Coordinates of C-alpha atoms in Angstrom, one line a residue:
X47 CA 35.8 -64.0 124.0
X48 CA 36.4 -61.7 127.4
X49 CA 40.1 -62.3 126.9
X50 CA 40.2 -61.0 123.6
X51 CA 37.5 -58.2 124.5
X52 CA 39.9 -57.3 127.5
X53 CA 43.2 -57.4 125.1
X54 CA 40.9 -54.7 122.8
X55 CA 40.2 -52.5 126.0
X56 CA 44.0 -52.4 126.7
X57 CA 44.6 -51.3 123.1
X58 CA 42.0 -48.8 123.4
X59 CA 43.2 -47.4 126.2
X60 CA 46.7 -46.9 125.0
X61 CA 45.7 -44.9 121.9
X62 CA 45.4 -42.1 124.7
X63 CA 48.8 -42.3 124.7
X64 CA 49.5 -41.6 121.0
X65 CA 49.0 -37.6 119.9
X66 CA 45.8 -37.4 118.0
X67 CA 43.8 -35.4 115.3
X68 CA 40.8 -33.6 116.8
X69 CA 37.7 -33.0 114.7
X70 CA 36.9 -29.4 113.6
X71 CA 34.7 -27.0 115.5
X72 CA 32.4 -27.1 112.1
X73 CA 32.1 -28.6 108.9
X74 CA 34.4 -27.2 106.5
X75 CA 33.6 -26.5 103.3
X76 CA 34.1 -29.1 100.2
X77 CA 36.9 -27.0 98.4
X78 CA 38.6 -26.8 101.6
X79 CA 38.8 -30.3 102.1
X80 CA 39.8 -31.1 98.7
X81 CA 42.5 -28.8 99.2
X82 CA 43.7 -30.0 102.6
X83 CA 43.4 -33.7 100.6
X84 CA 45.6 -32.5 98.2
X85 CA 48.1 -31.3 100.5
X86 CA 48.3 -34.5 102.2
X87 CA 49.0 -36.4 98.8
X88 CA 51.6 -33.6 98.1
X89 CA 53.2 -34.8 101.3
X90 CA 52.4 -39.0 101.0
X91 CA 54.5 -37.9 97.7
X92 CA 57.4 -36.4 99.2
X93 CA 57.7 -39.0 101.7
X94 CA 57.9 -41.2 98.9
X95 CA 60.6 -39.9 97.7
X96 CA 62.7 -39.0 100.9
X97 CA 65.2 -41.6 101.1
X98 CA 66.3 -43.0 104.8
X99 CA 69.1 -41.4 106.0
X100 CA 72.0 -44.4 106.7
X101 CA 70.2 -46.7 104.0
X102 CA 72.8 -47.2 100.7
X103 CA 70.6 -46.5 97.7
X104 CA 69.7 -48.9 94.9
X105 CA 67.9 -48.2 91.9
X106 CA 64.7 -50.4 91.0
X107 CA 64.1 -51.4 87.7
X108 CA 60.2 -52.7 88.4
X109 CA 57.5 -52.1 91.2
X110 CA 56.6 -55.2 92.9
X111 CA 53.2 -56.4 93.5
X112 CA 53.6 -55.8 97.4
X113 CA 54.8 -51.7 96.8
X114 CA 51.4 -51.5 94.9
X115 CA 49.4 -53.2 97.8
X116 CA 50.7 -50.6 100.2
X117 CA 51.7 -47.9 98.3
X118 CA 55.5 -48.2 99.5
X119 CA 58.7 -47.1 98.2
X120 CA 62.0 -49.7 98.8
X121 CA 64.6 -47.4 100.6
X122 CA 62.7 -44.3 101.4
X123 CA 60.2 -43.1 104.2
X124 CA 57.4 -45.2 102.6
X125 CA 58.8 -48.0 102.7
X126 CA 56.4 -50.0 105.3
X127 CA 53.7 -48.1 103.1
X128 CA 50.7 -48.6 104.8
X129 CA 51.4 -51.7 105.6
X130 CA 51.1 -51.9 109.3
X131 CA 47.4 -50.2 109.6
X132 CA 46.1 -52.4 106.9
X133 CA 47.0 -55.5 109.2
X134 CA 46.3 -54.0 112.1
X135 CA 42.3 -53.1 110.4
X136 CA 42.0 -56.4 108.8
X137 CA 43.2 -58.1 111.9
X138 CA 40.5 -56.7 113.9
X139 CA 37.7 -56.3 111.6
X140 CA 38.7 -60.8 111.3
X141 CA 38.5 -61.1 115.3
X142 CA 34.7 -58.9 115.0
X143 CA 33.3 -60.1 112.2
X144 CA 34.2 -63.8 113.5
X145 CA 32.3 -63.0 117.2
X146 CA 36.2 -63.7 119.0
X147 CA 35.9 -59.9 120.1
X148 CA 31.5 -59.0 120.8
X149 CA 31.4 -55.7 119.4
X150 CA 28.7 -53.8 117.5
X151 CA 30.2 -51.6 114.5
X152 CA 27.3 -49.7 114.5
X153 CA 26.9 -48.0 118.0
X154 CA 28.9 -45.2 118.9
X155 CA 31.1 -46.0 121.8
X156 CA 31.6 -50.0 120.1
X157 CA 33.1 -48.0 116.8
X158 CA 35.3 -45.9 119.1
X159 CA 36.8 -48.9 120.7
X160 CA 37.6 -50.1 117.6
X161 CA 39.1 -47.5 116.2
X162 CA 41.5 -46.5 119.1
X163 CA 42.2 -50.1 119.4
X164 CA 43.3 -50.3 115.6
X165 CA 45.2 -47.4 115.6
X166 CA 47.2 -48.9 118.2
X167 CA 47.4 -52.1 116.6
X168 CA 48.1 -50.4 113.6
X169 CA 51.5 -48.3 115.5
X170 CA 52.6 -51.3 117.1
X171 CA 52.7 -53.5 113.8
X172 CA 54.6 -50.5 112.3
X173 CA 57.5 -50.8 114.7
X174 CA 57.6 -54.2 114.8
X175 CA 57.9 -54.7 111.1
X176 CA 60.8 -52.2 111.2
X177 CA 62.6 -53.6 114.2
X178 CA 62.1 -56.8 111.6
X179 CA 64.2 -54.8 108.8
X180 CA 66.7 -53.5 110.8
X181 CA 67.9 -56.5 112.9
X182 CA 67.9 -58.4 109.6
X183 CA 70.1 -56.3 108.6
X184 CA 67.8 -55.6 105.3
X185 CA 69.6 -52.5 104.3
X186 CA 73.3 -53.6 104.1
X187 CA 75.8 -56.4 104.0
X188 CA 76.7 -58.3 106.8
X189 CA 79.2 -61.4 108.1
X190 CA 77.3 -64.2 110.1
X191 CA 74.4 -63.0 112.4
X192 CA 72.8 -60.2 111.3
X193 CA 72.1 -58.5 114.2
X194 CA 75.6 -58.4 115.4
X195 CA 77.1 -59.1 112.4
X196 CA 75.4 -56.1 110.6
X197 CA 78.0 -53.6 108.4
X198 CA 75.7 -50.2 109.8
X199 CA 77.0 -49.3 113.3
X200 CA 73.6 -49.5 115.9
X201 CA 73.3 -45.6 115.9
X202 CA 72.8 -46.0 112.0
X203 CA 70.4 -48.8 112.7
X204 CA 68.2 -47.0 115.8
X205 CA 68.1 -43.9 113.6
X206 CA 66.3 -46.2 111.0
X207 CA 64.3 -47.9 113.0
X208 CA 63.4 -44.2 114.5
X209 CA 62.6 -42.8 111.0
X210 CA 60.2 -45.7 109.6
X211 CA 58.5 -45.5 113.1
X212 CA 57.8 -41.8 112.9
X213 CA 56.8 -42.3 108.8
X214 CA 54.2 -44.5 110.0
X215 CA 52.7 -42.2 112.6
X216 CA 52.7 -39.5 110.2
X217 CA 50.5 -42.1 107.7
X218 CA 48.1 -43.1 110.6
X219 CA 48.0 -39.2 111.3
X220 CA 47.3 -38.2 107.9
X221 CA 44.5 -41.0 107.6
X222 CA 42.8 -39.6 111.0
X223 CA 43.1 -36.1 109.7
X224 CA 40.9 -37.1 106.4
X225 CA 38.9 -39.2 108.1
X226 CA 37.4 -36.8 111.1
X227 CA 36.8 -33.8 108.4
X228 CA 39.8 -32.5 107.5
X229 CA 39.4 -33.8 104.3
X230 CA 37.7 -36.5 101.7
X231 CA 37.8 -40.0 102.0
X232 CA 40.7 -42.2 103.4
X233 CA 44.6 -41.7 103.3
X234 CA 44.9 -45.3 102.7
X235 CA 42.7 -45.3 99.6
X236 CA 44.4 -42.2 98.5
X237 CA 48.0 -43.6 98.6
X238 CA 46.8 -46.5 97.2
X239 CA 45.6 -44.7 94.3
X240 CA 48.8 -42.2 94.3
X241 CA 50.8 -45.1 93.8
X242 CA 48.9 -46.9 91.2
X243 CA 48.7 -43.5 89.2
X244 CA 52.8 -43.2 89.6
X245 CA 53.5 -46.6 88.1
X246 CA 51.2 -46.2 85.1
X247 CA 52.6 -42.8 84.5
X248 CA 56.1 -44.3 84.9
X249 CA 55.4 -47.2 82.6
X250 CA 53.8 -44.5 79.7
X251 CA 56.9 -41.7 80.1
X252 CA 59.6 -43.2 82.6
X253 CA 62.9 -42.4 81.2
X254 CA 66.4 -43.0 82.9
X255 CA 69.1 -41.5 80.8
X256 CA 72.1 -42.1 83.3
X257 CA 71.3 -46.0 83.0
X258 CA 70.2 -45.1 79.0
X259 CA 67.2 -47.0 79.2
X260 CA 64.2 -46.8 77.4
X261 CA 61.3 -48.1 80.4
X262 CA 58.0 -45.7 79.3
X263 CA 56.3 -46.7 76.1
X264 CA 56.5 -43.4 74.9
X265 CA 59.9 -42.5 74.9
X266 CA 60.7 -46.5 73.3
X267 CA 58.2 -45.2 70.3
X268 CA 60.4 -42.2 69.9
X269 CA 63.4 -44.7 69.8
X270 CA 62.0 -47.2 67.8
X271 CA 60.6 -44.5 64.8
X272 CA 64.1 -42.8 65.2
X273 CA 65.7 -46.7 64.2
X274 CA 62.4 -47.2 61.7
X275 CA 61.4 -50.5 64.2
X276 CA 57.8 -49.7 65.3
X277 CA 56.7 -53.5 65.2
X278 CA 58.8 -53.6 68.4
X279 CA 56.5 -51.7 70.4
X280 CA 54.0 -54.0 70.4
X281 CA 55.4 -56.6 72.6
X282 CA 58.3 -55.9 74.7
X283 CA 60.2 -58.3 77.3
X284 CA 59.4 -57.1 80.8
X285 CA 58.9 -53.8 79.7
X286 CA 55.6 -51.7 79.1
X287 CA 54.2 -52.0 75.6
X288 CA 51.1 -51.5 73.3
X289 CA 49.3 -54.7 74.5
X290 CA 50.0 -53.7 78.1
X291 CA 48.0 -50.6 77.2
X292 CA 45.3 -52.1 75.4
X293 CA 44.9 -54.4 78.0
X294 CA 45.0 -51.3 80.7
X295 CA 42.0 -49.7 78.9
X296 CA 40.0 -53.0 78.3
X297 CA 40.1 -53.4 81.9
X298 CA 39.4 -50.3 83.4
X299 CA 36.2 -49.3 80.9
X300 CA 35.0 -53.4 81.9
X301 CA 35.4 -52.3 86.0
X302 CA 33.7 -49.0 85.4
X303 CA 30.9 -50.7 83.2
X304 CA 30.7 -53.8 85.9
X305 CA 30.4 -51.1 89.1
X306 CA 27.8 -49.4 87.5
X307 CA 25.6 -52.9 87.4
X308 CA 23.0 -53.8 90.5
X309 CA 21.0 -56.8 91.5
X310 CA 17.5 -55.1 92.8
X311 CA 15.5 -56.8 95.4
X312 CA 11.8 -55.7 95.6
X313 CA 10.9 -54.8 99.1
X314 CA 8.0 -53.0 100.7
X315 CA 7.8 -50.6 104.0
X316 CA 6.0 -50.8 106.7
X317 CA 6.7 -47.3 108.3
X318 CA 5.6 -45.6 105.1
X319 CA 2.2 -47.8 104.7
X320 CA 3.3 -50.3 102.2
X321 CA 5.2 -48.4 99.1
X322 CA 6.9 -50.6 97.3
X323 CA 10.9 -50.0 96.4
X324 CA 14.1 -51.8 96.0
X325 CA 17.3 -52.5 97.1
X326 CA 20.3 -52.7 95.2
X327 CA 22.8 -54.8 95.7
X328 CA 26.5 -54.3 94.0
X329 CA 27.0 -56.8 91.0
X330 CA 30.2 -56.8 92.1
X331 CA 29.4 -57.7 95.6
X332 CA 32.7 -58.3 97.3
X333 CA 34.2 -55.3 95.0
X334 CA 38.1 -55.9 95.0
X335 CA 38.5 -58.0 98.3
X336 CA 39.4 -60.8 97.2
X337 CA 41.7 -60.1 95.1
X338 CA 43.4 -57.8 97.5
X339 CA 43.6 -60.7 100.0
X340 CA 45.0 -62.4 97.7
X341 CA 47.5 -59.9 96.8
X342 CA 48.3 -59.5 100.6
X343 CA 49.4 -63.2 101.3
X344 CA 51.5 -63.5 97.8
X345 CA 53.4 -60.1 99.5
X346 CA 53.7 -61.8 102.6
X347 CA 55.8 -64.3 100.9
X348 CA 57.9 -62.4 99.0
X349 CA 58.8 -60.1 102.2
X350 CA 59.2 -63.2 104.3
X351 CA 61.1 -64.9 101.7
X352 CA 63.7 -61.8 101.5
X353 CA 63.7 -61.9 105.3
X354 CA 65.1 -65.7 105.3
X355 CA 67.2 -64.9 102.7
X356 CA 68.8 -61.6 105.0
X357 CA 69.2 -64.0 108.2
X358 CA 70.0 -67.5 107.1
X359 CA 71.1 -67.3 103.1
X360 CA 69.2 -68.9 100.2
X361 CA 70.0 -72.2 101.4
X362 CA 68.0 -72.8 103.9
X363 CA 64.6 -75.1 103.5
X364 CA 62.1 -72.0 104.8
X365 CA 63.6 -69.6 102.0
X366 CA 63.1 -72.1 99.6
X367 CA 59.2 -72.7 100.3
X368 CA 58.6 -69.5 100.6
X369 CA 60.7 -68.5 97.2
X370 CA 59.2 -71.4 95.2
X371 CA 55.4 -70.3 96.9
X372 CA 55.8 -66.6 95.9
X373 CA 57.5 -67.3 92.2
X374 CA 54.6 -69.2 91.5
X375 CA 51.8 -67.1 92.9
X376 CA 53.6 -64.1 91.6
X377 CA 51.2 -62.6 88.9
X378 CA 53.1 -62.3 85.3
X379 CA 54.3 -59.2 84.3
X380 CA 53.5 -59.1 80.0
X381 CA 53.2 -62.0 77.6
X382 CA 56.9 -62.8 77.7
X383 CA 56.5 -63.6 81.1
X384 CA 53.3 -65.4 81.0
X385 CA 54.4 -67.6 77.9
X386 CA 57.9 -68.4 79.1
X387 CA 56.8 -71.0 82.4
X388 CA 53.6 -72.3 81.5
X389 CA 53.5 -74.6 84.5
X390 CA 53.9 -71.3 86.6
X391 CA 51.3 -69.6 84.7
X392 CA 48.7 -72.6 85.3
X393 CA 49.3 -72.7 89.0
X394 CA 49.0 -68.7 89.2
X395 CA 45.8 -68.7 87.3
X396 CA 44.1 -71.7 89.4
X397 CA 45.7 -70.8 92.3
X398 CA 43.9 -67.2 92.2
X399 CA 40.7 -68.2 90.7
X400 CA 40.4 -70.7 93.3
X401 CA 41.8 -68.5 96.8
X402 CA 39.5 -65.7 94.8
X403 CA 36.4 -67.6 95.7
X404 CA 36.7 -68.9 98.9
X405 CA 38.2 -64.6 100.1
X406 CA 35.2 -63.6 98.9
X407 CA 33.0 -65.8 101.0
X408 CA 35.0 -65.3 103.6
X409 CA 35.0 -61.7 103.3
X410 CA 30.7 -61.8 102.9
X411 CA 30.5 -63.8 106.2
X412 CA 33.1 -62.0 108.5
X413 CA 32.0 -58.6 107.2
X414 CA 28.5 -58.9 107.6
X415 CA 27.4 -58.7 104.2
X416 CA 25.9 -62.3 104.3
X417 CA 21.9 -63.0 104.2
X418 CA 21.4 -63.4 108.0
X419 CA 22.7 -60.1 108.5
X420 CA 21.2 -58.7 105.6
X421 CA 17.7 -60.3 106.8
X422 CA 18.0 -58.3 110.5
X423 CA 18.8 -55.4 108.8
X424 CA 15.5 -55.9 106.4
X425 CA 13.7 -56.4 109.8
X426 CA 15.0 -53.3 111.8
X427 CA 14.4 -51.4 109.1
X428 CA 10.8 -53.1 108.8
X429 CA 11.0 -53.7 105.2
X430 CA 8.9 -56.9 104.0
X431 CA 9.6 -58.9 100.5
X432 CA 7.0 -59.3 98.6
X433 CA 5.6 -63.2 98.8
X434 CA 7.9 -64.0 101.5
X435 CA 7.1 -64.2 105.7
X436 CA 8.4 -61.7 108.0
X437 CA 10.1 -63.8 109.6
X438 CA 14.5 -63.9 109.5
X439 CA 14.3 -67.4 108.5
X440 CA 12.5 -67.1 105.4
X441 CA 14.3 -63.4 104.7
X442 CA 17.5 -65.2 105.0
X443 CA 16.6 -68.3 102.8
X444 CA 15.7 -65.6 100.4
X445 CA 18.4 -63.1 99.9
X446 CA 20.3 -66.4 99.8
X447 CA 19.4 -66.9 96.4
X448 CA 21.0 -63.7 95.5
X449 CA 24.2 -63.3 97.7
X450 CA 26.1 -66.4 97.4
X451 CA 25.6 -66.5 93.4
X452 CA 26.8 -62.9 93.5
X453 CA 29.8 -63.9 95.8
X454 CA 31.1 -66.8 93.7
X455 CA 30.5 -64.6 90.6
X456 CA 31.7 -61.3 91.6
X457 CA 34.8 -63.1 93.0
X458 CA 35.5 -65.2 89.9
X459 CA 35.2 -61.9 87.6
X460 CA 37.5 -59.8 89.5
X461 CA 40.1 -62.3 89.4
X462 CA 39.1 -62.9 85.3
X463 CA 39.8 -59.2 84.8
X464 CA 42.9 -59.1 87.1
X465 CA 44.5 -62.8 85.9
X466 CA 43.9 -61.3 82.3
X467 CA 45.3 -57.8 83.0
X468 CA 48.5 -59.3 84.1
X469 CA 48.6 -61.7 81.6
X470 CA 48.7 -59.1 79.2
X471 CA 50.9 -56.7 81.4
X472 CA 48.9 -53.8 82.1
X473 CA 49.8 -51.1 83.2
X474 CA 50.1 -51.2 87.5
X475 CA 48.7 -54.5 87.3
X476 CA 45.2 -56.1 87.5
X477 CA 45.4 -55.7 91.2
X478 CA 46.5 -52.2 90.8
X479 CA 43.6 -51.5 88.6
X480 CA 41.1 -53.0 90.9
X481 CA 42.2 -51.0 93.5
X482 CA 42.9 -47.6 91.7
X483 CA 39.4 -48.1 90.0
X484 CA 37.3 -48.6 93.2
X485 CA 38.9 -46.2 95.1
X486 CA 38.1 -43.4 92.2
X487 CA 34.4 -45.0 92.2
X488 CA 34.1 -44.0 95.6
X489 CA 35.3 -40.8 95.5
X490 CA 33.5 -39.8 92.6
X491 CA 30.0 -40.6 95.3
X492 CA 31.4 -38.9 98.4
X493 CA 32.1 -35.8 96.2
X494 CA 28.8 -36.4 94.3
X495 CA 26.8 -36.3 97.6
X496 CA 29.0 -33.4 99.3
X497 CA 28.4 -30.9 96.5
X498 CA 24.3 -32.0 96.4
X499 CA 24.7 -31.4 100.5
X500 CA 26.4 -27.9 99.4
X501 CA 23.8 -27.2 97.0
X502 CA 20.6 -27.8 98.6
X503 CA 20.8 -27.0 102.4
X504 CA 17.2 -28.7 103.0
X505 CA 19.3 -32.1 102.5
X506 CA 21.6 -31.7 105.9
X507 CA 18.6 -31.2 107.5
X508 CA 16.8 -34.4 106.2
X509 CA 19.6 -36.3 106.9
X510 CA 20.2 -35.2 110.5
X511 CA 23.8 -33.1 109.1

């Protein structure tokens, strides 16, 4: 435990190094922030968009599953996304909530380790992962090893290498920025979200006249009542269609409906002589996690797979596993897709349904979301159930009743709706939706409870702002 508690301290102390965003002198106001938030996605858009200067272009004709997880863009400044600080967090918040690094999330200076130490983290993964894509040559052709072999002279390469560095500071800085004040919420939830948005927008009214394609549904009904063909817009091969946006609706008004849905717990406080209350827990108790860790590993195949494929050909045995691993964990994209390989749809459904479960008990235990740790917190915050000893034993043995059913059933509903959304090819996909749907969920709170702080003053007072 010291080793790792010493490896955090170096990355702490390293941060130092790396310019940072200070918080302001005082609280700004709410419109300010939104606007400053809005600037930010303004700019997480134009980086999108930027392509890397020494990088050939090549036009994409669908978003992958691993673009939607971290809000990347093949060929342009985003295209690690936020890749590297969502490994670098999940890394560390694995090593804390497992007791390998002893750290306690909740005091002050413990949260300020961690947070220098995963913006390090987060800066180093970001160059290594594009050393990885430049000395596999991931960008051009090459003849035998890539990184001699590679078509792009090395000043082409370093200056690539150089940009995708520098995109990813900008990320972490933007994050930081909205994080200490500047703004609302989190960059990474709001590029999620960005991204999402952008492909659903796409698949409704994306047109491409040069390659005289027809993606968006709406310009394919134009077509199709121009050539008197409606029927074909309600399934299309690979392509967005009505069911697609059925299916998008369904599942978004079922997430809103589900997130709005507690479990209450009676309890009773001490401190305030005995009145009685209740504490709500999420129906959805491990939200999207599971599916998102899901999501993360079936990316990590596909990237690794393309990586074998860049240095050694499709030939070789580790390209095939991990080819063979990500085409049948790959989520479907429409009925076409899910009807034509129903031995891949099988293994994608039980495959998910089953790594579904066991993230989201993971996630419960390492995050500290389980009953012990919900018991200690009952008993620091001397809360009592009613019929039940104070003691953490019994507290634990109780909420257990509640958490683990939650778990397994929160986890096996968020991989129903996203299995089905796919299925059906909604729009962004089921992961996509998940993620796009949470993320608004939250923000819809934070700005809830910043325009109540705005409105009645007596509030910051009450709660120590």
């Amino acid at each position: 435990m010291s080793n790792y508690l010493g490896f955090l301290d170096a990355l702490a102390k390293f941060s130092y190094i790396l310019p940072t965003v200070k918080k302001p002198s005082r609280k700004l106001s709410l419109y300010r922030r939104l606007g400053i938030t809005g600037l930010v996605l303004v700019l997480y858009l134009i980086m999108a968009d930027t392509p890397l200067y020494g990088v050939p272009y090549t036009s994409q004709s669908q978003i992958s599953l691993f673009q939607i997880l971290f809000a990347a863009n093949t060929g342009t400044l985003m295209e690690l996304g936020i890749g590297p600080i969502v490994t670098g967090g999940l890394i560390l918040q694995i090593l804390v909530g497992a007791k390998l690094i002893d750290l306690d999330l909740s005091d002050v200076d413990d949260r300020r380790k961690f947070t220098e130490a995963q913006k390090t983290l987060s800066f180093l993964f970001g160059i290594f992962e594009a050393l990885a894509y430049v000395l596999a040559s991931r960008y051009w052709p090459y003849v035998g090893n890539p990184i001699t072999g590679s078509q792009a002279s090395w000043a082409i390469r370093i200056g690539v290498l150089l940009q995708l560095t520098f995109a990813t500071y900008l990320v972490m800085v933007f994050d930081e920025m909205l994080q200490k004040g500047w703004g609302i919420g989190s960059a990474i939830s709001l590029f999620i979200l960005a991204g999402v948005a952008k492909t659903m927008f796409w698949d409704l009214f994306g047109y491409t006249p040069q390659y005289a394609q027809q993606i968006g549904l709406i310009p394919y009904i134009v077509q199709a009542t121009e050539a008197n063909n409606l029927t074909s817009i309600v399934v299309r091969q690979g392509l967005p269609d009505v069911v697609g946006l059925l299916a998008t609706i369904i599942a978004i008004i079922g997430l809103v409906y589900l997130q709005g849905m507690r479990v209450e717990i009676p309890v009773t406080s001490q401190k305030y002589g005995g009145i009685r209350s209740k504490i709500p827990l999420q129906f959805l108790y491990v939200t999207n996690i599971p599916i998102l860790l899901v999501g993360i590993i079936v990316s990590d195949f596909q990237l690794f797979a393309n990586a074998f494929a860049s240095i050694s050909g499709t030939q070789n045995l580790g390209y095939r596993i991990l080819y063979e691993l990500s085409y049948y964990l790959s989520p479907p994209r429409g009925l076409y897709s899910a009807t034509a390989d129903l031995t891949k749809l099988f293994i994608f459904i039980i495959s998910w349904v089953v790594l579904s479960v066991l993230f989201g008990y993971m996630w419960v235990e390492i995050a500290g979301l389980g009953p012990k740790e919900q018991a200690d917190r009952l008993i620091k915050g001397e809360l009592d159930i009613p019929g039940v000893r104070r003691n953490p034993k019994f507290f634990e043995k109780m909420l257990a009743k509640y958490i683990y059913p939650l778990t397994v059933l929160s986890s096996l509903i968020v991989a129903f709706i996203a299995i089905v959304a796919d299925i059906f090819g909604a729009y962004g996909s089921g992961t996509g939706i998940l993620l796009a749907v949470g993320i608004i969920n939250q923000y819809y709170m934070m700005i809830a409870r910043e325009r109540a702080l705005e409105a009645y003053p007596l509030l910051k007072r009450i709660m120590g702002e």
